PDB file of C-alpha atoms in Angstrom:
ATOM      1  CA  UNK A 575       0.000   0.000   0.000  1.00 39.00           C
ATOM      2  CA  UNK A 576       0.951   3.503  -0.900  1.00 42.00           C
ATOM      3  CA  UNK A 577       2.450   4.921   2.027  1.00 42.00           C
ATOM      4  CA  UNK A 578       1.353   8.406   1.691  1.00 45.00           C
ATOM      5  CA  UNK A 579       0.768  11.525  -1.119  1.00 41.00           C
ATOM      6  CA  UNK A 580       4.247  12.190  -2.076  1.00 47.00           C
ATOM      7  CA  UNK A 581       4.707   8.470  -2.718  1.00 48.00           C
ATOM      8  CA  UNK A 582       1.725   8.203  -4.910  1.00 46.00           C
ATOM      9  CA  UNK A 583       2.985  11.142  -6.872  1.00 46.00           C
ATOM     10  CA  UNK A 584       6.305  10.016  -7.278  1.00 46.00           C
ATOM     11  CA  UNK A 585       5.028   6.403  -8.529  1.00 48.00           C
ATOM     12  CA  UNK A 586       5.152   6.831 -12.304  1.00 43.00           C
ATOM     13  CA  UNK A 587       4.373   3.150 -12.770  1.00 47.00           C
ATOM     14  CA  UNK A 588       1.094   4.200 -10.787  1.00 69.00           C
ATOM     15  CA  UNK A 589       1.199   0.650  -9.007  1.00 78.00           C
ATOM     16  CA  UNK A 590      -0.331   2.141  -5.487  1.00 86.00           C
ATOM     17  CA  UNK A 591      -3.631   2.031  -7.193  1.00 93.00           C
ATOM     18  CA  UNK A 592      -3.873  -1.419  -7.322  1.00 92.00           C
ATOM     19  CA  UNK A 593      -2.947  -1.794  -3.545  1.00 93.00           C
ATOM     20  CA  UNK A 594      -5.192   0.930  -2.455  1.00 95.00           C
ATOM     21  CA  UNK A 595      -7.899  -0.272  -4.696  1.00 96.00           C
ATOM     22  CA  UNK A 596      -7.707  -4.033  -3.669  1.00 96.00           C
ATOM     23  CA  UNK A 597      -7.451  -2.560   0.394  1.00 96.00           C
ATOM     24  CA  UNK A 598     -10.678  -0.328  -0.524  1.00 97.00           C
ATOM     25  CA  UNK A 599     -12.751  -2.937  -2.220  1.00 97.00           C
ATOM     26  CA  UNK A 600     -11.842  -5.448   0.830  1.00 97.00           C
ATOM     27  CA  UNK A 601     -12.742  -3.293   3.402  1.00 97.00           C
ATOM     28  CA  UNK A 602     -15.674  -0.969   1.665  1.00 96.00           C
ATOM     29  CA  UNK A 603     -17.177  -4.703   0.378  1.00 95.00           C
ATOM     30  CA  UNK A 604     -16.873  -5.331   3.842  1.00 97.00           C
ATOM     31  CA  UNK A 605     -19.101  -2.470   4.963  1.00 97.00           C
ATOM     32  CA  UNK A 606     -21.416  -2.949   2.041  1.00 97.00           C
ATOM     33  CA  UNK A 607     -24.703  -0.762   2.977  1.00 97.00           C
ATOM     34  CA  UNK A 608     -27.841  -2.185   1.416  1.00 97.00           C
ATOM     35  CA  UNK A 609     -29.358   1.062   0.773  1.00 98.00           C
ATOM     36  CA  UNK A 610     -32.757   1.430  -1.320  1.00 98.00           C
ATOM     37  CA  UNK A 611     -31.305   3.847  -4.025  1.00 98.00           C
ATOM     38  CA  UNK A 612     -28.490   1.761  -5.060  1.00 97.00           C
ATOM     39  CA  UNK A 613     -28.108  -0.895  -7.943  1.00 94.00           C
ATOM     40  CA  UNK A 614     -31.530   0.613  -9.382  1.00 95.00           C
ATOM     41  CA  UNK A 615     -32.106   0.929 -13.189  1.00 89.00           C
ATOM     42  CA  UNK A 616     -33.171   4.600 -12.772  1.00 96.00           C
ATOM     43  CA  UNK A 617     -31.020   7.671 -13.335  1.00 97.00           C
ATOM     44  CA  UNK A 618     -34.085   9.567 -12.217  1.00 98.00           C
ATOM     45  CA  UNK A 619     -33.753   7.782  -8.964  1.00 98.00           C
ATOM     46  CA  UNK A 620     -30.123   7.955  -8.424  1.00 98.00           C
ATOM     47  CA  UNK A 621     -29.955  12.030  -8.865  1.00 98.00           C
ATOM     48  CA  UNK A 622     -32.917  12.765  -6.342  1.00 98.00           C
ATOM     49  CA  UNK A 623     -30.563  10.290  -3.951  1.00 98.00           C
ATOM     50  CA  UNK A 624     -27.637  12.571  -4.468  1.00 98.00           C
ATOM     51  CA  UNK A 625     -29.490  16.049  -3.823  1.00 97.00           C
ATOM     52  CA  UNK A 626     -31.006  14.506  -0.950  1.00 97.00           C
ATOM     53  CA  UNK A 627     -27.801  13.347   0.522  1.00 96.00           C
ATOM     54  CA  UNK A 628     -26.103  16.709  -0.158  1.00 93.00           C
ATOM     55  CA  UNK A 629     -25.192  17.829   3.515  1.00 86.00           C
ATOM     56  CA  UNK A 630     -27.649  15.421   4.899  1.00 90.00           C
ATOM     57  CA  UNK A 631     -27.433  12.494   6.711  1.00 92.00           C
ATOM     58  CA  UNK A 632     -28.276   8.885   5.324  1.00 96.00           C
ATOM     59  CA  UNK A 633     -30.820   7.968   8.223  1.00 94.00           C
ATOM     60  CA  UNK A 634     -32.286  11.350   7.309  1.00 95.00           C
ATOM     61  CA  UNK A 635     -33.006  10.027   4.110  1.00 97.00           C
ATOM     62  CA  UNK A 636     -33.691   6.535   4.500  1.00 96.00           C
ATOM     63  CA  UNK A 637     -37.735   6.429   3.951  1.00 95.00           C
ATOM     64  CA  UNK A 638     -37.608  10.374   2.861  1.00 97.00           C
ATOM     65  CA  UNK A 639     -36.421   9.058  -0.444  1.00 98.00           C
ATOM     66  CA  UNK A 640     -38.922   6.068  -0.703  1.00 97.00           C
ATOM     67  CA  UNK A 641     -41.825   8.587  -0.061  1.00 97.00           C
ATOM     68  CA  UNK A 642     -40.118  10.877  -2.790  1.00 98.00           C
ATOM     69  CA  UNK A 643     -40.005   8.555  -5.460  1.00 98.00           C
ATOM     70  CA  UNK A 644     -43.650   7.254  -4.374  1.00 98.00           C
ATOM     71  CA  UNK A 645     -45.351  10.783  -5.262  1.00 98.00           C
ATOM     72  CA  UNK A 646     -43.272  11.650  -8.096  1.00 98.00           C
ATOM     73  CA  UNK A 647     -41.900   8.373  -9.315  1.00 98.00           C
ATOM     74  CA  UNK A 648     -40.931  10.249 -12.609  1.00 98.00           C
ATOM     75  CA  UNK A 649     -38.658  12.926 -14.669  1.00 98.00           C
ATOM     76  CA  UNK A 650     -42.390  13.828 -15.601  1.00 98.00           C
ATOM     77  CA  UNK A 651     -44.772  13.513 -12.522  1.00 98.00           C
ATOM     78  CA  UNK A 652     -41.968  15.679 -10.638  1.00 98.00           C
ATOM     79  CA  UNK A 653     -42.252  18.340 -13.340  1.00 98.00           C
ATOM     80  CA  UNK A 654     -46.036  18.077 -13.835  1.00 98.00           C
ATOM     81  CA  UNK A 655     -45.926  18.524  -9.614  1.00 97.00           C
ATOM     82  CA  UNK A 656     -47.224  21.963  -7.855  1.00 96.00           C
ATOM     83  CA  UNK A 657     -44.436  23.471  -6.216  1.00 95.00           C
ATOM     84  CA  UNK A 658     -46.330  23.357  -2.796  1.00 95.00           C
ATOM     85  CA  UNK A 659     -46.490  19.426  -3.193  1.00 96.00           C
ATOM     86  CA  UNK A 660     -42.868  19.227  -3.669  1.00 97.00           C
ATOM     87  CA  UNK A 661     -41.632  21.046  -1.198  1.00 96.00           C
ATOM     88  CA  UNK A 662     -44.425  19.914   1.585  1.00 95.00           C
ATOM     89  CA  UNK A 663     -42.551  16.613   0.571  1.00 96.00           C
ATOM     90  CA  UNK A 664     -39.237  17.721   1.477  1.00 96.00           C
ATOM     91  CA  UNK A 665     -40.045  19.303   4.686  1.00 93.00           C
ATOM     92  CA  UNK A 666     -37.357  17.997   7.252  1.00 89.00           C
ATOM     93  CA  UNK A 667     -34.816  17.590   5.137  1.00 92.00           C
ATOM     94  CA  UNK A 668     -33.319  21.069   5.252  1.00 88.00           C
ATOM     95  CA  UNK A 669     -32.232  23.411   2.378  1.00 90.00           C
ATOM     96  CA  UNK A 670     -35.020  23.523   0.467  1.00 94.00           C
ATOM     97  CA  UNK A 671     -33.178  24.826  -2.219  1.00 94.00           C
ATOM     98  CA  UNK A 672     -32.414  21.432  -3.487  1.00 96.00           C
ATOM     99  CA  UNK A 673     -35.819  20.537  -4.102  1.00 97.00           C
ATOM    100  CA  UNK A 674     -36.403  23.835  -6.026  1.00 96.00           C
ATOM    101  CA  UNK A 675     -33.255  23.014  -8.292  1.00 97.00           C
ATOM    102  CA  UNK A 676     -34.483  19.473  -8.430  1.00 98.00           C
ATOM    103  CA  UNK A 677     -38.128  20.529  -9.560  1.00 98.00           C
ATOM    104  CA  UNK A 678     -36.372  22.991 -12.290  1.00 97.00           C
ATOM    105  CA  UNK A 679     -34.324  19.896 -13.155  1.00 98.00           C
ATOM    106  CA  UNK A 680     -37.329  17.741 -14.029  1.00 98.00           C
ATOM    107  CA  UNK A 681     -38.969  20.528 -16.160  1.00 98.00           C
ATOM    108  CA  UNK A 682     -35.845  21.015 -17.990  1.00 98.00           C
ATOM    109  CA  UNK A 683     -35.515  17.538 -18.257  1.00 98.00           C
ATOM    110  CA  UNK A 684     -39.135  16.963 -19.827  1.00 98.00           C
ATOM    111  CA  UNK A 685     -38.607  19.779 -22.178  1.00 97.00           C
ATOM    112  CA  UNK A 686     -35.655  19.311 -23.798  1.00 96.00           C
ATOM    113  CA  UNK A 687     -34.929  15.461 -22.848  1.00 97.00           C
ATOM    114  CA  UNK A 688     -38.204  13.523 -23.267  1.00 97.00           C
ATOM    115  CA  UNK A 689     -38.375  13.219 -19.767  1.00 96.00           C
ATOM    116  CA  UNK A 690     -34.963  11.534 -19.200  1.00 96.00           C
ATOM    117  CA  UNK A 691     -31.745  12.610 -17.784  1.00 97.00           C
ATOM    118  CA  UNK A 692     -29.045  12.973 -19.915  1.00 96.00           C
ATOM    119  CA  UNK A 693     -25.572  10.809 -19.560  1.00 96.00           C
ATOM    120  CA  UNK A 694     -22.967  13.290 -20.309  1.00 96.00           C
ATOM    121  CA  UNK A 695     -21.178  15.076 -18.004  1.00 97.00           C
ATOM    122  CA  UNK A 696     -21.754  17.981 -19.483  1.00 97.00           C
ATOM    123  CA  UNK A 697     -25.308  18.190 -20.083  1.00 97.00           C
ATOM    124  CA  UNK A 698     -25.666  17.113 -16.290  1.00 98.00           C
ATOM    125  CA  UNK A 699     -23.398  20.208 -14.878  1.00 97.00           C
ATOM    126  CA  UNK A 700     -25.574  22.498 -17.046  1.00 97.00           C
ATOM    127  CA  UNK A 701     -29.113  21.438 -15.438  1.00 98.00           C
ATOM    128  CA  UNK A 702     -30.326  23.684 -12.237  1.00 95.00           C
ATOM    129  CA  UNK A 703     -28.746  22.368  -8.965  1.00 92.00           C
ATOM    130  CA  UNK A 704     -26.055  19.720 -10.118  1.00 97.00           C
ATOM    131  CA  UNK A 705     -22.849  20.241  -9.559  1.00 96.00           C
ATOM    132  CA  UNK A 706     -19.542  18.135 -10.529  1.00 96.00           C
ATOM    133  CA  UNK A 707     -19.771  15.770  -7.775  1.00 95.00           C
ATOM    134  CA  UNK A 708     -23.599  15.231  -8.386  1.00 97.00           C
ATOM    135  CA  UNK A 709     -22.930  14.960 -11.926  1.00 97.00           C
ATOM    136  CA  UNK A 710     -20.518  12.347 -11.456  1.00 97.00           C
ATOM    137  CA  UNK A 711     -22.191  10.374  -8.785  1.00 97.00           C
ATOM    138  CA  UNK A 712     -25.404  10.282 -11.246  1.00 97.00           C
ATOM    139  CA  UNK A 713     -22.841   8.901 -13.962  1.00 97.00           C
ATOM    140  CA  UNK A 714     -21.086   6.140 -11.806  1.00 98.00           C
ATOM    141  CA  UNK A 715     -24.211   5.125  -9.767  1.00 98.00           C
ATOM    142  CA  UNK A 716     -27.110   5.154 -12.516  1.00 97.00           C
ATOM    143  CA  UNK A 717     -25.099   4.429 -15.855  1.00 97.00           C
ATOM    144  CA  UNK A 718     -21.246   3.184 -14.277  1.00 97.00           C
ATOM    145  CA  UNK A 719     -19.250   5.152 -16.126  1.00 97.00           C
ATOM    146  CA  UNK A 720     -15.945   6.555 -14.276  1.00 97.00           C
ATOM    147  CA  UNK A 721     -15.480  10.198 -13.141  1.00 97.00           C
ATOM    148  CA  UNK A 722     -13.952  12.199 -10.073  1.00 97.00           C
ATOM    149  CA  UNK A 723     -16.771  11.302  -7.582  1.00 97.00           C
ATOM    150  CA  UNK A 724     -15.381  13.983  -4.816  1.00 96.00           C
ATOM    151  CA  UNK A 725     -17.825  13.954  -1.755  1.00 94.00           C
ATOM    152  CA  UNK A 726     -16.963  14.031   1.740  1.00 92.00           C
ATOM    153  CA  UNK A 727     -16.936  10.386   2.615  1.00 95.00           C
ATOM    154  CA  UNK A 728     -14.467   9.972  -0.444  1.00 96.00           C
ATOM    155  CA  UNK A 729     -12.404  13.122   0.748  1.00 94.00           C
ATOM    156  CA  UNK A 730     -12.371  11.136   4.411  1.00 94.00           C
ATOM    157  CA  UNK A 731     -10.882   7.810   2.407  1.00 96.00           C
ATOM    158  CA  UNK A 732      -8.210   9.807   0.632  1.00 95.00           C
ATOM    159  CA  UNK A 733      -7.057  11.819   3.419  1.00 93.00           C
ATOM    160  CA  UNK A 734      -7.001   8.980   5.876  1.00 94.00           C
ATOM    161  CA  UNK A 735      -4.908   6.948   3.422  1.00 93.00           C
ATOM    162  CA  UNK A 736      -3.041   9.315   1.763  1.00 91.00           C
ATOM    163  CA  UNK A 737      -2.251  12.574   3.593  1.00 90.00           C
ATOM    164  CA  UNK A 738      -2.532  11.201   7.150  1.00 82.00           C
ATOM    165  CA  UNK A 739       0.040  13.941   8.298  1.00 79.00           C
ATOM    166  CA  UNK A 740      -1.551  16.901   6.504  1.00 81.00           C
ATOM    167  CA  UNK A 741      -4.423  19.541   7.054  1.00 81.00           C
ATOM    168  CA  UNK A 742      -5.834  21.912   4.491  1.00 80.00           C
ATOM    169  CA  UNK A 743      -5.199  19.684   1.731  1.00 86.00           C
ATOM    170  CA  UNK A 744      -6.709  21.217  -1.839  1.00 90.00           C
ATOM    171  CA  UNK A 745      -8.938  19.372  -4.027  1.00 90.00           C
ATOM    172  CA  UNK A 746      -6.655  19.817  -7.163  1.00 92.00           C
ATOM    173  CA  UNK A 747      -4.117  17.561  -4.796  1.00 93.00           C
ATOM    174  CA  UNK A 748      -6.985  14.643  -4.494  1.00 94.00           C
ATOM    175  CA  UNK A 749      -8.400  15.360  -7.757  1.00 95.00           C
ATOM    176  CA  UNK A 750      -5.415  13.468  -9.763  1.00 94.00           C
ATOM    177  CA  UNK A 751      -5.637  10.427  -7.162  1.00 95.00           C
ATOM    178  CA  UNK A 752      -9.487   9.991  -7.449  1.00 96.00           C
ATOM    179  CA  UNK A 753      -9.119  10.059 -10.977  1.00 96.00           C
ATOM    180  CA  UNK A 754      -6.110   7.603 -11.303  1.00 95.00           C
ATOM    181  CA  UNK A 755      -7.746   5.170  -8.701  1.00 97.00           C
ATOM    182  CA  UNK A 756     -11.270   5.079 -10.538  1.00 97.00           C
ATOM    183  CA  UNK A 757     -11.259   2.117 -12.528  1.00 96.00           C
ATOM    184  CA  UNK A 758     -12.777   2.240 -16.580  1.00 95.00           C
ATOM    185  CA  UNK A 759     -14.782  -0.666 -15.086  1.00 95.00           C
ATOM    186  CA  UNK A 760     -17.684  -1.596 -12.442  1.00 96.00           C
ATOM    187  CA  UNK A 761     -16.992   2.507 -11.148  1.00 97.00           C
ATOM    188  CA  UNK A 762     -20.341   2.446  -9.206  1.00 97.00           C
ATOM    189  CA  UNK A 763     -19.073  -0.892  -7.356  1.00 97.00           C
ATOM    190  CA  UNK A 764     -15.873   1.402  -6.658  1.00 98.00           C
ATOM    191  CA  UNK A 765     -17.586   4.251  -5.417  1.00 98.00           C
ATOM    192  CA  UNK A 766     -19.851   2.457  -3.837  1.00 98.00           C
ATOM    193  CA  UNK A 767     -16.641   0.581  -1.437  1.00 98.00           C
ATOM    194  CA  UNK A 768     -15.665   4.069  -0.542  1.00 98.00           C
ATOM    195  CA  UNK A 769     -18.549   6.000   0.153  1.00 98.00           C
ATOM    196  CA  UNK A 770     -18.958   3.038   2.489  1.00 98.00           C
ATOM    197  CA  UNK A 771     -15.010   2.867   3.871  1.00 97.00           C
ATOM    198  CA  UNK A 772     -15.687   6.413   4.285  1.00 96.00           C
ATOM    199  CA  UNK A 773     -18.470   6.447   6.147  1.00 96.00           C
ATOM    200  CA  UNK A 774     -16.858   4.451   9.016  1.00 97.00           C
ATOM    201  CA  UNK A 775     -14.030   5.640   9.050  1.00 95.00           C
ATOM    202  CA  UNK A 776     -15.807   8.685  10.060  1.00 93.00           C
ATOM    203  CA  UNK A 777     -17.943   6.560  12.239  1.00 93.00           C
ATOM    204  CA  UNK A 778     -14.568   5.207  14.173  1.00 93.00           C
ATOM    205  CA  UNK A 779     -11.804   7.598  13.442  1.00 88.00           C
ATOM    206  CA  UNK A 780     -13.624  11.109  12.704  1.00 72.00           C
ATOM    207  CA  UNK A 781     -13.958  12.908   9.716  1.00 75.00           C
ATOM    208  CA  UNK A 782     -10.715  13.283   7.732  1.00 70.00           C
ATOM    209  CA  UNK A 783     -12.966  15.289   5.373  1.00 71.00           C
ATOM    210  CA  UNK A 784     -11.826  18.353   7.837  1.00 76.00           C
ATOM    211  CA  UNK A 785      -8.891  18.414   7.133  1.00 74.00           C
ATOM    212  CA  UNK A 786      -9.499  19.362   3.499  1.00 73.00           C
ATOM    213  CA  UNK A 787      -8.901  22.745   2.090  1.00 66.00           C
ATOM    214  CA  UNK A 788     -12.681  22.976   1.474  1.00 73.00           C
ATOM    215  CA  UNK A 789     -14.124  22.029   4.588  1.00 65.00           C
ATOM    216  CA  UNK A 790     -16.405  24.678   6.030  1.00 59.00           C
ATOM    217  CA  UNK A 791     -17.826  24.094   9.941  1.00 62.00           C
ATOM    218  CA  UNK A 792     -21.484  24.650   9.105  1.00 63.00           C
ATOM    219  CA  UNK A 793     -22.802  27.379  10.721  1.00 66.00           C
ATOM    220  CA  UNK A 794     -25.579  26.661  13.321  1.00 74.00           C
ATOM    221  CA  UNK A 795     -29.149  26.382  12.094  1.00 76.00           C
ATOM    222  CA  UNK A 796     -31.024  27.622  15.252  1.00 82.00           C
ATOM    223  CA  UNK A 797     -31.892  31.557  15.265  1.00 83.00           C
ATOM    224  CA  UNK A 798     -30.073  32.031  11.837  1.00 88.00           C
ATOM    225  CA  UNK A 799     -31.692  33.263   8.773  1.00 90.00           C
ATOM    226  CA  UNK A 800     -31.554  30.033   6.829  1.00 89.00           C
ATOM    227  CA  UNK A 801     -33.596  28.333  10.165  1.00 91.00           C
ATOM    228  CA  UNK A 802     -35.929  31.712   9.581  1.00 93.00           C
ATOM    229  CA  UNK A 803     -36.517  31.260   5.758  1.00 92.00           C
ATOM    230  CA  UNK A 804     -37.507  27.508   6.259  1.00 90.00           C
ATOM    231  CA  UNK A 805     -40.168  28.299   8.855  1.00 93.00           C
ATOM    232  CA  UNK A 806     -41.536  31.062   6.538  1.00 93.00           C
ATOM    233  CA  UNK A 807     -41.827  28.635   3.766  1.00 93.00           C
ATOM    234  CA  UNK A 808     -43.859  25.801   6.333  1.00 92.00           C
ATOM    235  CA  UNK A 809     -45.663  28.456   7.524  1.00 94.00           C
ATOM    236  CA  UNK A 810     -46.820  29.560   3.629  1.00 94.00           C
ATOM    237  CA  UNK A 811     -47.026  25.890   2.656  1.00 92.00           C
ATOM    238  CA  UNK A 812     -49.279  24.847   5.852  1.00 92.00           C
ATOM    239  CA  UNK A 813     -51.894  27.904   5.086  1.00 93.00           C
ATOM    240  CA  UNK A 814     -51.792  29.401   1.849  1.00 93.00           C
ATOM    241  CA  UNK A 815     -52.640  32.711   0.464  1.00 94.00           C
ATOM    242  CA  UNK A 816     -51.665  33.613   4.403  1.00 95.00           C
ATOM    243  CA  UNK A 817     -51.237  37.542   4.309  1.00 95.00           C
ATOM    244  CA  UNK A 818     -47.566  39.359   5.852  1.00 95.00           C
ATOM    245  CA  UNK A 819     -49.074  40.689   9.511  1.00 94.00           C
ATOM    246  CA  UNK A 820     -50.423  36.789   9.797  1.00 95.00           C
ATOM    247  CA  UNK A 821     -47.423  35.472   8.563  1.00 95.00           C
ATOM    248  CA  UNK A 822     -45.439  37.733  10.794  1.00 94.00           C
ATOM    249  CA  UNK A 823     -47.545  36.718  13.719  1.00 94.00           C
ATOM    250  CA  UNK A 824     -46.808  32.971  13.366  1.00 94.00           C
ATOM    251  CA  UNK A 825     -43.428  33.589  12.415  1.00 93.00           C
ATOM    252  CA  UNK A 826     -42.812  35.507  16.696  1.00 92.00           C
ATOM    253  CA  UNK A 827     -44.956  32.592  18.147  1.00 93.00           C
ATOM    254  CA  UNK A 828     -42.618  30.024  16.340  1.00 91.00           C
ATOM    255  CA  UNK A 829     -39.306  32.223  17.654  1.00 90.00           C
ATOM    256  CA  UNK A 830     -40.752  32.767  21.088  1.00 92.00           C
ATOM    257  CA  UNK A 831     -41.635  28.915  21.595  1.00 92.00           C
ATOM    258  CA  UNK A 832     -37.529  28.467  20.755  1.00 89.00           C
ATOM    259  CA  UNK A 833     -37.164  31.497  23.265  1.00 90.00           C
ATOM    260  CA  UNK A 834     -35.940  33.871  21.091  1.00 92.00           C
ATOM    261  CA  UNK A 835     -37.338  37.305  20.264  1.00 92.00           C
ATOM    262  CA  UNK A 836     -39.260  38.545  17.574  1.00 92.00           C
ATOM    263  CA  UNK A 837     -38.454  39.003  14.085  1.00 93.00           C
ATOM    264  CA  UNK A 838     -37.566  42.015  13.033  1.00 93.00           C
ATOM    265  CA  UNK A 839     -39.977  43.441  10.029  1.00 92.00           C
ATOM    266  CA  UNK A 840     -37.595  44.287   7.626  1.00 94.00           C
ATOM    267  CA  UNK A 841     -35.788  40.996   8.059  1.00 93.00           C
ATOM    268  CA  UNK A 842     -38.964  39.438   7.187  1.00 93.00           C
ATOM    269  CA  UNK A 843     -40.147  41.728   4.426  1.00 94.00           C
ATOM    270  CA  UNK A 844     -35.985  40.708   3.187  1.00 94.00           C
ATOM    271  CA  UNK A 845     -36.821  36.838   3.400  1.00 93.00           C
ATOM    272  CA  UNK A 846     -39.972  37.009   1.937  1.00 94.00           C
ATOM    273  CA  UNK A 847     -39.042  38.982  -1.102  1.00 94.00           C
ATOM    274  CA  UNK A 848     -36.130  36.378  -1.524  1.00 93.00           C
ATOM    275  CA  UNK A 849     -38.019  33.251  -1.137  1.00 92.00           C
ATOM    276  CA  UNK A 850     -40.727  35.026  -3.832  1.00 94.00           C
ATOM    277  CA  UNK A 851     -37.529  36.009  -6.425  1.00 93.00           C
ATOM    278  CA  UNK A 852     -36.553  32.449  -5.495  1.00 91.00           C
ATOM    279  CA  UNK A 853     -39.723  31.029  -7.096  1.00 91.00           C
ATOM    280  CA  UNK A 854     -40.504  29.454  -3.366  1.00 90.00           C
ATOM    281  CA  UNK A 855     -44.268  30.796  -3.060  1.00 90.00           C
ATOM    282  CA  UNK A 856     -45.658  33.930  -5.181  1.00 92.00           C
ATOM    283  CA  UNK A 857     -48.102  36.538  -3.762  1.00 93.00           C
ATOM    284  CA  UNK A 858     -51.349  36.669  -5.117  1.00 93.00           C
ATOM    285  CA  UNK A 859     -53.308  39.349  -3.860  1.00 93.00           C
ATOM    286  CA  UNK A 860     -52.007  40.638  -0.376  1.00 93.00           C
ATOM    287  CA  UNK A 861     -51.322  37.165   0.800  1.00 94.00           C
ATOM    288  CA  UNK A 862     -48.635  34.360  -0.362  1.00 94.00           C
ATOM    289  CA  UNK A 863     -49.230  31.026  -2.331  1.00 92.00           C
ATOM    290  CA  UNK A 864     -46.145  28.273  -2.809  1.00 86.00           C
TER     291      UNK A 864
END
């Protein structure tokens, strides 16, 4: 096995991929995780997996993405959906942003793709909300083809192995190793044994994924205006065509119920013109519709 970074670098004959691909298989076959969104024959399927599991939890997910898929089990029926249905589904998930960017995915999706999701990388970075590492998780999980799959799980992997010594390590370092070590075949098998490796590893050792260059503490959710924005769109969603003094009413019993004080009106005359440029409800009339 590849003792660290400088090592792998320096191996022109590149034969540290086959040890740390054979020591990843082993143990990430090991920790195999039978999860419902894997080894389907649905690219549909496989991207609303990866927004969903964008800074959230898999036991968050687990039966969240069942439910999903239940409701709009297509490229179409997610496009055809009200907005208010889609995100009433994603409630408790958290950044409802995703489901927004998924919903505009669908529609461009039935428009210009006859209601499937295209393969190329590409096409997939150009549709609303996806990303290179969504793109190429879609790629290796629904049609195995090999990209640089670089999520936090496979950060963890690569640091832990490879730059056990090091903090602040830059994704153009891991970017060459992710893309040497993925092999032309079975590459959603491969990602698959990492994401898994990965996961306990941060389970047992912590998350190596820290020490990366791009690692960001999240901020906390409680009393900040993302945690504000996602009660005013439950609050729309669970009484629509609500009007801004009742919205602002519901809006101070919610904060003082948390203990904290009321919301200031102009911060909530700010969200609620955002969430309307956002496309997350529209006003009709003096009161607000998702």
């Amino acid at each position: 096995m590849v003792e660290d970074f400088e090592s792998a670098q320096n191996d022109a004959s590149g034969a540290w991929v086959a040890a740390f691909r054979d020591k990843v298989r082993t143990l990430g076959g090991a920790l195999y995780r039978d999860l419902p969104w894997r080894c389907i024959d649905d690219p549909y399927g496989v991207l609303v997996s990866e927004v969903m599991l964008q800074q959230t939890q898999v036991k968050r997910v687990l039966g969240r993405w069942e439910a999903f898929m239940a409701l709009f089990p297509t490229i179409d029926a997610l496009a055809a959906a009200d907005v208010s249905a889609v995100l009433s589904q994603w409630q408790g998930l958290g950044y409802n942003r995703r489901a927004l960017a998924l919903k505009r995915t669908a529609e461009t999706c039935a428009d210009r793709f006859a209601g499937r999701l295209p393969e190329s990388y590409d096409e997939l970075v150009r549709l609303p909300g996806i990303g290179p590492a969504t793109a190429a998780g879609v790629r290796a999980f629904a049609f195995d083809q090999p990209g640089v799959y670089l999520e936090t799980n496979v950060r963890t992997v690569f640091l832990y192995e490879l730059f056990s010594d090091r903090d602040g390590v830059a994704d153009k370092e891991l970017v060459p190793l992710v893309q040497a070590a993925c092999p032309q075949t079975d590459a959603r098998g491969w990602y698959y044994a990492l994401l898994d490796y990965g996961a306990h590893l941060k389970a047992t050792v912590g998350n190596h994924a820290r020490r990366s260059a791009t690692y960001a503490r999240q901020s906390a959710f409680e009393g900040s205006r993302r945690q504000k924005r996602a009660e005013v769109v439950r609050i729309v969603l669970s009484e629509p065509g609500i009007e801004l003094e009742s919205l602002a009413a519901a809006l101070d019993r919610e904060e003082a119920g948390a203990g904290r004080s009321a919301v200031d009106r102009d911060v909530l005359e700010s969200i609620v013109a955002d969430l309307v440029r956002e496309g997350f409800f529209r006003q009709v009339g003096d009161g607000f519709v998702a």
